[in-house]
């Protein structure tokens, strides 16, 4: 059963709706004592990474999150939170995965936010991407991205530069796209996470 | 208009051009007729949305034209039902006037909201929405019509002209925090004679946020043209999809055959 970490950053209606459609059970985490009821966790999030980090710190859940040994999936800003730093608000983040969250360059002629369906190249066969084409389309909408890293990038996407569409360090996973909005590929990924 | 030659030809990776069916909804029911053969209930926006998602639509726009006091309630119910059943992103528009309207729609599962006349009446609303929810949530819909030799923003489905020059208004909306522009050419809307590629290209080349083209789709070539000639990020249409004149899988294949990146 998945525990969704509640800290007030954005709506989770679409995420829980997707889990409902897939028959994946979940509950909400707002206190440290809630963690033990679940065998895996999702950190959701939309909006401003710096502001989201502030809200997460206010919950008092940060020390418990750092110590989690069961699978954790950060989605969008929830993924950015497990990195070290974001240029959005020049904020220090959880630093579970030592990579940075950067802004798409204004001086490129690429439009920002990066909005729409882009190909996600999963670098290796990881159970999170099991059964998903290695160049499948997922839905993105974001102005900040996580830099590509040889050690931690699980899947990459090209938008002006190559960035991390998914990262992993040990039991911590993150995806920049929205699996709950990414058609059948996204649903497969959520199912994979539920069975890791 | 001053033509600034900003190239949008740099590598955008494999970001796909988006096909966006638009559904008009009143009192929780779709307004325009829809004739999919396998529909149980052609008036049910949720079933239609699901059908479109299965056919390969990249996202959906719902325009709620309910005029009663029940409007907000019916919009929220619609948004929740769509979010529960559909696995692609969607935008809801129609009568969103304040932060509280947007907040309840966000929490009901809407990915984006579309603001039109409320933003013209109160441009500050764009700043407030972007600050509160992030730019990715804020689509500014602009209805434009050519008057003399000027493109002017129009309200109420193109019936009321404003003094806003369209391009200037779009730039203002962008600078205030719009995350995307939905530009409908009222001179082309309903003609099925093709999108307003000339004006769309001018706008597209001079904004740094995604542009959705709307108005004039009549056949598959029109979509090829609007992506190839104007370079827009997405193209929206209603009746050609609802009446089955263009099937989305066929359209996607045609676009792909024309070397346009699409999600198949």
Coordinates of N, CA, C and O in Angstrom, one line a residue, chain A residues 10-11 13-14 17 21 46-47 109-119 121 137 139 141 143 158-160 180-184 187, chain B residues 7-8 10-16 58 80 83-84 87-90 106-109 111-112 136 179 204 208-210 233 261-263:
Chain A
X10 N 0.2 21.6 -3.9 CA -0.5 21.2 -5.2 C -1.6 20.2 -4.9 O -1.7 19.6 -3.8
X11 N -2.3 19.9 -6.0 CA -3.4 18.9 -5.8 C -3.0 17.5 -6.1 O -2.1 17.2 -6.9
X13 N -5.5 15.2 -6.6 CA -6.7 14.5 -7.0 C -6.4 13.6 -8.2 O -6.9 12.5 -8.3
X14 N -5.6 14.1 -9.2 CA -5.4 13.3 -10.4 C -4.5 12.1 -10.1 O -4.7 11.0 -10.7
X17 N -6.8 9.6 -8.4 CA -7.7 9.1 -9.4 C -7.0 8.0 -10.2 O -7.6 7.0 -10.5
X21 N -8.1 4.1 -10.5 CA -8.4 3.4 -11.8 C -7.6 2.1 -11.9 O -8.0 1.1 -12.5
X46 N 3.4 20.1 -7.1 CA 3.5 21.0 -8.3 C 3.8 22.4 -7.7 O 3.7 22.6 -6.5
X47 N 4.1 23.3 -8.6 CA 4.3 24.7 -8.2 C 5.8 25.0 -8.0 O 6.7 24.5 -8.7
X109 N 16.0 29.3 -27.8 CA 14.7 29.7 -28.4 C 13.7 28.7 -28.1 O 12.6 28.6 -28.7
X110 N 13.9 27.8 -27.1 CA 12.9 26.8 -26.7 C 11.9 27.5 -25.8 O 12.2 28.3 -25.0
X111 N 10.7 27.0 -25.9 CA 9.6 27.6 -25.1 C 9.7 27.0 -23.7 O 9.9 25.8 -23.5
X112 N 9.4 27.9 -22.7 CA 9.4 27.5 -21.3 C 8.0 28.0 -20.8 O 7.7 29.2 -21.0
X113 N 7.2 27.2 -20.1 CA 7.5 25.8 -19.6 C 7.6 24.8 -20.8 O 7.0 25.0 -21.8
X114 N 8.4 23.8 -20.5 CA 8.5 22.6 -21.4 C 7.1 21.9 -21.2 O 6.9 21.3 -20.2
X115 N 6.2 22.0 -22.2 CA 4.9 21.5 -22.0 C 4.5 20.5 -23.1 O 4.6 20.8 -24.3
X116 N 4.1 19.4 -22.7 CA 3.6 18.4 -23.7 C 4.3 17.0 -23.6 O 4.9 16.7 -22.6
X117 N 4.1 16.2 -24.6 CA 4.5 14.8 -24.6 C 5.9 14.8 -25.2 O 6.1 15.2 -26.4
X118 N 6.9 14.3 -24.5 CA 8.2 14.1 -25.0 C 8.7 12.7 -24.7 O 8.2 12.0 -23.9
X119 N 9.7 12.3 -25.6 CA 10.2 10.9 -25.4 C 11.1 10.8 -24.2 O 11.9 11.7 -24.0
X121 N 13.9 8.3 -22.7 CA 14.8 7.2 -23.0 C 15.3 6.6 -21.8 O 16.1 7.2 -21.1
X137 N 6.5 8.1 -24.9 CA 6.2 9.5 -24.6 C 5.5 9.6 -23.2 O 4.7 8.7 -22.9
X139 N 4.0 12.8 -20.4 CA 3.5 14.2 -20.4 C 4.3 15.0 -19.4 O 4.4 14.7 -18.2
X141 N 5.2 19.1 -17.8 CA 5.0 20.5 -17.8 C 5.8 21.1 -16.6 O 5.5 20.9 -15.5
X143 N 9.3 24.2 -15.8 CA 10.2 25.2 -16.2 C 11.6 24.9 -15.7 O 12.6 25.5 -16.1
X158 N 15.3 14.9 -24.1 CA 16.0 16.0 -24.8 C 15.1 17.2 -25.0 O 14.0 17.0 -25.5
X159 N 15.5 18.3 -24.4 CA 14.8 19.5 -24.7 C 15.8 20.7 -24.7 O 16.1 21.2 -23.6
X160 N 16.4 20.9 -25.8 CA 17.5 21.9 -25.8 C 18.8 21.2 -25.3 O 19.8 21.1 -26.0
X180 N 0.5 10.1 -13.9 CA -0.9 10.1 -13.8 C -1.6 10.7 -15.0 O -2.8 10.6 -15.1
X181 N -0.8 11.4 -15.8 CA -1.4 12.1 -17.0 C -0.8 11.6 -18.3 O -1.0 12.2 -19.3
X182 N 0.0 10.5 -18.2 CA 0.8 10.1 -19.4 C 0.2 8.8 -20.0 O 1.0 7.9 -20.4
X183 N -1.1 8.7 -20.1 CA -1.7 7.6 -20.8 C -1.3 6.3 -20.3 O -1.0 6.1 -19.0
X184 N -1.2 5.3 -21.1 CA -1.0 3.9 -20.6 C 0.5 3.7 -20.2 O 0.7 3.0 -19.2
X187 N 0.5 4.8 -16.6 CA -0.2 3.8 -15.8 C 0.7 2.6 -15.5 O 0.7 2.1 -14.4
Chain B
X7 N 14.3 32.6 -34.2 CA 14.1 31.3 -34.8 C 13.7 30.3 -33.7 O 14.1 30.3 -32.6
X8 N 12.7 29.5 -34.0 CA 12.2 28.4 -33.2 C 12.7 27.1 -33.7 O 12.1 26.1 -33.5
X10 N 15.5 25.6 -33.3 CA 16.5 24.8 -32.5 C 15.9 23.5 -32.0 O 14.7 23.4 -31.9
X11 N 16.8 22.6 -31.6 CA 16.3 21.2 -31.4 C 15.5 21.2 -30.1 O 15.9 21.3 -29.0
X12 N 14.2 20.9 -30.3 CA 13.3 20.8 -29.2 C 13.2 19.3 -28.9 O 12.1 18.9 -28.3
X13 N 14.2 18.6 -29.2 CA 14.2 17.1 -28.9 C 13.0 16.5 -29.6 O 12.8 16.7 -30.8
X14 N 12.3 15.6 -28.9 CA 11.2 14.9 -29.5 C 9.9 15.4 -29.0 O 8.9 14.7 -28.9
X15 N 9.8 16.6 -28.5 CA 8.6 17.2 -28.0 C 7.5 17.1 -29.1 O 7.7 17.7 -30.2
X16 N 6.4 16.4 -28.8 CA 5.5 16.2 -29.9 C 4.5 17.4 -30.0 O 4.2 18.0 -29.1
X58 N -4.0 14.3 -27.5 CA -2.9 14.6 -26.6 C -3.3 15.4 -25.3 O -2.7 15.3 -24.3
X80 N -14.0 16.9 -11.9 CA -13.7 15.7 -11.0 C -14.0 14.4 -11.8 O -13.2 13.4 -11.8
X83 N -11.2 13.9 -14.4 CA -10.0 13.5 -13.8 C -10.0 12.1 -13.3 O -9.0 11.4 -13.3
X84 N -11.2 11.6 -12.9 CA -11.3 10.3 -12.4 C -11.2 9.3 -13.6 O -10.7 8.2 -13.4
X87 N -6.8 9.7 -18.6 CA -5.4 9.6 -18.3 C -4.6 10.6 -19.1 O -3.4 10.3 -19.3
X88 N -5.2 11.6 -19.7 CA -4.4 12.6 -20.4 C -4.7 14.0 -19.7 O -5.8 14.1 -19.1
X89 N -3.9 15.0 -20.0 CA -4.2 16.3 -19.3 C -5.4 17.0 -20.0 O -5.7 16.8 -21.1
X90 N -6.0 17.9 -19.2 CA -7.1 18.7 -19.7 C -7.1 20.1 -19.1 O -6.7 20.3 -18.0
X106 N -8.4 23.4 -9.6 CA -7.1 22.7 -9.4 C -7.3 21.5 -8.5 O -6.8 20.4 -8.8
X107 N -8.0 21.8 -7.4 CA -8.1 20.7 -6.4 C -9.1 19.6 -6.8 O -9.2 18.6 -6.1
X108 N -9.8 19.9 -7.9 CA -10.7 18.9 -8.4 C -10.1 18.1 -9.6 O -10.7 17.2 -10.1
X109 N -8.8 18.4 -9.9 CA -8.1 17.6 -10.9 C -7.8 18.3 -12.2 O -7.3 17.6 -13.1
X111 N -5.8 20.2 -14.9 CA -4.4 20.5 -15.1 C -4.1 22.0 -15.4 O -3.0 22.5 -15.1
X112 N -5.0 22.6 -16.1 CA -4.9 24.0 -16.5 C -6.2 24.6 -16.5 O -7.2 24.0 -16.7
X136 N 2.4 27.2 -15.2 CA 2.0 26.0 -15.9 C 0.4 25.8 -15.8 O -0.1 25.0 -16.6
X179 N 1.2 30.8 -18.9 CA 2.0 29.7 -19.2 C 1.8 29.1 -20.6 O 2.6 28.3 -21.1
X204 N 3.8 33.2 -32.9 CA 4.6 32.1 -32.4 C 6.1 32.5 -32.4 O 6.8 32.1 -31.5
X208 N 7.7 33.3 -25.9 CA 8.5 32.2 -25.4 C 7.8 31.2 -24.6 O 8.3 30.3 -23.9
X209 N 6.4 31.2 -24.8 CA 5.6 30.2 -24.1 C 4.8 29.5 -25.2 O 4.7 30.0 -26.3
X210 N 4.3 28.2 -24.9 CA 3.6 27.5 -26.0 C 2.4 28.2 -26.5 O 1.7 28.9 -25.8
X233 N 2.7 25.0 -31.2 CA 3.0 23.8 -30.4 C 1.8 22.8 -30.4 O 2.0 21.6 -30.1
X261 N 6.6 15.7 -35.7 CA 6.8 14.9 -34.5 C 5.4 14.8 -33.8 O 4.8 15.8 -33.4
X262 N 4.9 13.5 -33.7 CA 3.6 13.3 -33.0 C 3.7 12.1 -32.2 O 4.6 11.2 -32.4
X263 N 2.9 12.0 -31.2 CA 2.8 10.8 -30.3 C 1.8 9.8 -30.9 O 0.6 10.1 -31.0

